[in-house]
Short mmCIF file of C-alpha atoms in Angstrom, two decimals:
data_model
loop_
_atom_site.label_atom_id
_atom_site.label_comp_id
_atom_site.label_asym_id
_atom_site.label_seq_id
_atom_site.Cartn_x
_atom_site.Cartn_y
_atom_site.Cartn_z
CA MET A 1114 7.91 -6.93 -6.22
CA GLN A 1115 8.11 -3.40 -7.60
CA ILE A 1116 5.21 -1.16 -6.38
CA VAL A 1117 4.34 2.26 -7.51
CA ILE A 1118 1.57 4.53 -6.02
CA ILE A 1119 -0.06 7.01 -8.39
CA GLY A 1120 -1.48 10.09 -6.74
CA SER A 1121 -0.56 12.88 -4.32
CA GLY A 1122 -3.75 13.34 -2.21
CA ASN A 1123 -4.98 12.05 1.05
CA VAL A 1124 -5.42 8.39 0.03
CA ALA A 1125 -2.01 8.25 -1.85
CA TYR A 1126 -0.26 9.74 1.20
CA HIS A 1127 -1.75 7.32 3.66
CA MET A 1128 -1.25 4.28 1.45
CA ALA A 1129 2.36 5.24 0.96
CA LYS A 1130 2.76 5.81 4.76
CA ALA A 1131 1.05 2.42 5.62
CA PHE A 1132 3.30 0.61 3.23
CA THR A 1133 6.37 2.40 4.59
CA MET A 1134 5.43 1.73 8.29
CA LYS A 1135 4.95 -1.97 7.45
CA SER A 1136 8.32 -2.09 5.64
CA ILE A 1137 6.84 -2.76 2.32
CA PRO A 1138 9.17 -1.06 -0.16
CA LEU A 1139 7.78 1.40 -2.74
CA ALA A 1140 9.71 2.01 -5.96
CA GLN A 1141 8.03 5.39 -6.63
CA ILE A 1142 5.18 7.70 -5.95
CA PHE A 1143 4.02 9.36 -9.16
CA GLY A 1144 1.60 12.22 -9.89
CA ARG A 1145 1.10 15.78 -11.17
CA ASN A 1146 1.35 17.80 -7.93
CA GLU A 1147 5.04 18.23 -7.46
CA LYS A 1148 4.69 20.19 -4.16
CA GLU A 1149 2.67 17.47 -2.48
CA LEU A 1150 4.76 14.65 -3.96
CA SER A 1151 7.89 16.32 -2.70
CA LYS A 1152 6.39 16.55 0.88
CA ILE A 1153 5.50 12.91 0.69
CA SER A 1154 8.88 11.93 -0.58
CA GLU A 1155 10.73 13.93 2.06
CA GLU A 1156 8.68 12.45 4.87
CA LEU A 1157 8.59 8.83 3.78
CA HIS A 1158 11.82 8.66 1.77
CA ILE A 1159 10.23 7.44 -1.42
CA PRO A 1160 11.39 8.48 -4.91
CA TYR A 1161 8.90 10.56 -6.75
CA SER A 1162 8.28 11.89 -10.24
CA THR A 1163 5.83 13.98 -12.20
CA ASP A 1164 6.95 12.95 -15.68
CA HIS A 1165 8.64 9.52 -15.61
CA LEU A 1166 6.51 6.54 -14.41
CA GLU A 1167 8.75 3.69 -13.25
CA GLU A 1168 8.09 0.14 -14.50
CA ALA A 1169 6.41 -1.84 -11.74
CA ASP A 1170 4.72 -5.24 -11.10
CA LEU A 1171 1.89 -3.52 -9.22
CA TYR A 1172 0.49 0.05 -9.70
CA ILE A 1173 -1.95 1.35 -7.12
CA ILE A 1174 -3.98 4.28 -8.41
CA CYS A 1175 -5.05 6.63 -5.59
CA VAL A 1176 -6.94 9.49 -7.33
CA SER A 1177 -10.51 10.75 -7.39
CA ASP A 1178 -13.08 8.62 -9.06
CA ASN A 1179 -13.41 11.10 -11.90
CA SER A 1180 -9.74 10.80 -12.70
CA VAL A 1181 -9.23 6.97 -12.49
CA GLU A 1182 -9.95 6.08 -16.10
CA GLU A 1183 -7.77 8.90 -17.55
CA VAL A 1184 -4.87 8.27 -15.17
CA SER A 1185 -4.98 4.58 -15.76
CA LYS A 1186 -4.23 5.11 -19.36
CA ILE A 1187 -0.56 6.20 -18.57
CA ILE A 1188 0.22 2.63 -17.50
CA THR A 1189 1.55 0.70 -20.59
CA LYS A 1190 3.20 -2.29 -19.07
CA LYS A 1191 1.06 -5.15 -20.22
CA ASP A 1192 2.04 -7.75 -17.72
CA SER A 1193 1.49 -5.49 -14.70
CA LEU A 1194 -1.20 -5.59 -12.11
CA VAL A 1195 -3.15 -2.37 -11.59
CA ALA A 1196 -5.51 -1.66 -8.74
CA HIS A 1197 -7.60 1.41 -8.01
CA THR A 1198 -8.63 2.37 -4.52
CA SER A 1199 -12.20 3.52 -5.27
CA GLY A 1200 -15.16 2.24 -3.49
CA SER A 1201 -17.60 2.97 -6.14
CA LEU A 1202 -15.95 2.08 -9.41
CA PRO A 1203 -15.64 -1.42 -11.11
CA LYS A 1204 -12.14 -2.68 -11.90
CA GLU A 1205 -13.21 -2.49 -15.48
CA ALA A 1206 -12.94 1.44 -15.04
CA LEU A 1207 -9.17 0.93 -15.47
CA ALA A 1208 -8.63 1.60 -19.24
CA GLY A 1209 -5.53 -0.38 -20.16
CA ASP A 1210 -4.32 -3.73 -21.43
CA TYR A 1211 -3.14 -5.17 -18.08
CA ARG A 1212 -4.49 -7.17 -15.19
CA LYS A 1213 -7.18 -5.15 -13.35
CA SER A 1214 -8.16 -5.11 -9.70
CA SER A 1215 -9.49 -3.11 -6.82
CA PHE A 1216 -7.76 -2.47 -3.49
CA TYR A 1217 -10.29 -0.52 -1.39
CA PRO A 1218 -9.33 0.79 2.00
CA LEU A 1219 -12.59 1.64 4.03
CA GLN A 1220 -11.65 4.79 5.86
CA THR A 1221 -11.83 8.57 5.62
CA PHE A 1222 -8.48 10.09 4.97
CA SER A 1223 -6.90 13.41 5.94
CA LYS A 1224 -3.17 14.07 5.77
CA SER A 1225 -3.12 15.82 9.06
CA LYS A 1226 -4.73 12.97 10.90
CA ALA A 1227 -2.72 9.91 11.97
CA LEU A 1228 -4.35 6.59 11.50
CA GLU A 1229 -3.95 3.05 12.89
CA TYR A 1230 -3.54 1.22 9.59
CA GLU A 1231 -3.92 -2.23 11.07
CA LYS A 1232 -7.55 -1.29 11.93
CA ILE A 1233 -8.53 -0.18 8.48
CA PRO A 1234 -10.53 -2.73 6.58
CA PHE A 1235 -9.36 -3.58 3.00
CA PHE A 1236 -11.63 -5.07 0.31
CA VAL A 1237 -9.91 -6.79 -2.54
CA GLU A 1238 -11.12 -7.82 -6.01
CA ALA A 1239 -9.13 -9.11 -8.99
CA GLU A 1240 -9.65 -10.72 -12.38
CA HIS A 1241 -7.39 -13.66 -11.64
CA GLU A 1242 -7.12 -15.96 -8.67
CA GLU A 1243 -3.33 -15.50 -8.24
CA ASP A 1244 -3.77 -11.71 -8.30
CA GLN A 1245 -6.46 -12.03 -5.69
CA LYS A 1246 -4.17 -14.02 -3.37
CA LEU A 1247 -1.31 -11.55 -3.96
CA LEU A 1248 -3.48 -8.53 -3.04
CA LEU A 1249 -5.03 -10.29 -0.06
CA ALA A 1250 -1.52 -11.12 1.17
CA LEU A 1251 -0.30 -7.56 0.61
CA ALA A 1252 -3.35 -6.02 2.42
CA SER A 1253 -2.80 -8.49 5.28
CA GLN A 1254 0.62 -7.10 5.85
CA ILE A 1255 -1.03 -3.69 6.54
CA SER A 1256 -4.37 -4.55 8.13
CA GLU A 1257 -5.99 -7.08 10.53
CA LYS A 1258 -9.27 -6.86 8.55
CA VAL A 1259 -9.10 -8.01 4.93
CA MET A 1260 -11.68 -9.66 2.76
CA GLU A 1261 -12.60 -10.43 -0.84
CA SER A 1262 -15.37 -8.38 -2.32
CA THR A 1263 -17.19 -8.31 -5.62
CA TYR A 1264 -18.05 -4.94 -7.19
CA GLU A 1265 -21.72 -5.52 -6.45
CA LYS A 1266 -20.94 -5.91 -2.66
CA ARG A 1267 -18.41 -3.00 -2.76
CA LYS A 1268 -21.09 -0.66 -4.01
CA TYR A 1269 -23.10 -1.38 -0.90
CA ILE A 1270 -19.99 -1.12 1.30
CA HIS A 1271 -19.39 2.44 -0.17
CA LEU A 1272 -23.04 3.35 0.22
CA THR A 1273 -22.97 2.30 3.79
CA ALA A 1274 -19.85 4.37 4.37
CA VAL A 1275 -21.56 7.49 3.00
CA PHE A 1276 -24.34 7.15 5.54
CA ALA A 1277 -22.10 6.26 8.40
CA CYS A 1278 -19.37 8.83 7.74
CA ASN A 1279 -20.10 11.52 5.19
CA PHE A 1280 -23.71 12.25 6.19
CA VAL A 1281 -22.76 12.05 9.95
CA ASN A 1282 -19.88 14.52 9.37
CA HIS A 1283 -22.31 16.84 7.58
CA LEU A 1284 -24.61 16.82 10.57
CA PHE A 1285 -21.57 17.74 12.76
CA SER A 1286 -21.19 20.70 10.51
CA ARG A 1287 -24.78 21.71 10.88
CA ALA A 1288 -24.61 21.23 14.53
CA LYS A 1289 -21.62 23.46 14.77
CA GLU A 1290 -23.51 26.20 12.87
CA ILE A 1291 -26.16 26.08 15.48
CA SER A 1292 -23.77 26.22 18.38
CA ASP A 1293 -21.67 28.96 16.78
CA SER A 1294 -24.94 31.07 16.24
CA GLN A 1295 -25.46 30.98 20.01
CA GLU A 1296 -21.70 31.38 20.84
CA ILE A 1297 -21.55 28.03 22.50
CA PRO A 1298 -18.23 26.32 22.22
CA PHE A 1299 -18.56 23.29 19.89
CA ASP A 1300 -15.97 21.29 21.85
CA TYR A 1301 -18.55 21.13 24.70
CA PHE A 1302 -20.35 18.69 22.53
CA LEU A 1303 -17.41 16.46 21.85
CA PRO A 1304 -17.82 14.23 24.86
CA LEU A 1305 -21.47 13.59 23.64
CA ILE A 1306 -20.26 12.85 20.13
CA ASP A 1307 -17.45 10.56 21.51
CA GLU A 1308 -19.97 8.59 23.75
CA THR A 1309 -22.36 8.29 20.84
CA VAL A 1310 -19.73 6.65 18.61
CA GLN A 1311 -18.33 4.56 21.38
CA LYS A 1312 -21.68 3.20 22.39
CA ILE A 1313 -22.23 1.50 19.02
CA HIS A 1314 -19.04 -0.61 19.61
CA GLU A 1315 -21.16 -2.37 22.30
CA ILE A 1316 -24.80 -1.71 21.25
CA GLU A 1317 -26.59 -2.15 17.95
CA PRO A 1318 -27.26 1.40 16.55
CA LYS A 1319 -30.95 0.89 16.46
CA LYS A 1320 -30.97 -0.03 20.16
CA ALA A 1321 -28.83 2.85 21.10
CA GLN A 1322 -31.17 5.47 19.69
CA THR A 1323 -32.24 8.29 22.06
CA GLY A 1324 -33.71 11.76 21.66
CA PRO A 1325 -37.24 13.34 21.25
CA ALA A 1326 -38.13 11.59 18.00
CA VAL A 1327 -37.81 8.00 19.42
CA ARG A 1328 -39.62 9.17 22.59
CA ASN A 1329 -42.33 10.74 20.35
CA ASP A 1330 -42.08 13.88 22.29
CA ILE A 1331 -44.14 16.16 20.13
CA ARG A 1332 -43.69 19.22 22.41
CA ILE A 1333 -39.87 19.20 22.05
CA LEU A 1334 -40.00 18.39 18.33
CA GLN A 1335 -42.27 21.33 17.73
CA LEU A 1336 -40.10 23.56 19.85
CA HIS A 1337 -36.95 22.75 17.94
CA GLU A 1338 -38.65 23.29 14.64
CA GLN A 1339 -39.50 26.90 15.75
CA LEU A 1340 -35.84 27.51 16.36
CA LEU A 1341 -34.79 26.34 12.87
CA GLU A 1342 -35.26 27.45 9.23
CA ASP A 1343 -34.28 26.63 5.72
CA GLU A 1344 -32.11 23.51 5.11
CA SER A 1345 -31.49 22.84 8.89
CA LEU A 1346 -35.33 22.75 9.35
CA GLU A 1347 -35.73 20.29 6.49
CA ILE A 1348 -32.93 18.09 7.73
CA TYR A 1349 -34.36 18.11 11.25
CA LYS A 1350 -37.81 17.10 9.94
CA THR A 1351 -36.52 14.49 7.56
CA MET A 1352 -34.34 12.82 10.30
CA ASN A 1353 -37.15 12.74 12.86
CA HIS A 1354 -39.59 11.34 10.26
CA SER A 1355 -37.04 8.54 9.47
CA ILE A 1356 -36.43 7.84 13.09
CA GLN A 1357 -40.15 7.59 13.85
CA LYS A 1358 -40.79 5.37 10.76
CA MET A 1359 -37.99 3.03 11.88
CA TYR A 1360 -39.56 2.68 15.32
CA GLU A 1361 -43.14 2.68 13.98
CA LEU A 1362 -44.16 5.78 16.02
#
């Protein structure tokens, strides 16, 4: 099966690397950013192009959500299978006369960070049963965690990921602003962060909650509020209110 990956960003790089590490041949990686494509090509030994899209049986589009529809128009092979990797778009966002599908890897990707691809969950959706089976089998060559998913369910998967990853990372950034303001090395907090994340592998998050809000320690809550201002103060109040509401305090 001829497979082409379209894109040159973080997702495209890691998808190409995952396929290569699992000995799944790629015919080409295609995109606009020649500098990034060249780096991927050199590292993974995959042909690349910015102007000639190879014919393929499967095209996997790894671009931003805003670009999926426009990029999908460059594929003209009618008997091909085309998949996007978005968590928030329906397969119908693909704007072409071909078989449409979704091939969603649930992970945060950075080119500089190595990943264990077999641990990344993949969610697959296709128009036709045979394509569904093909994509499930393909994903199973990469990952130990593969399942079918409708668009309705995938929307909630992506929403959960935003809470569990994007929002949490933003709180890390806010926490670092506070530690930096007091010249406290942020890496001193990493063991706490690591233990917090590791704990929910064994304990349900709701049962693992600690801190002044769940203890209803008004004195500490008020003390902290006096140390904060602007957005950080609003975040602090909102988070504590949410915690106390969850635990009916």
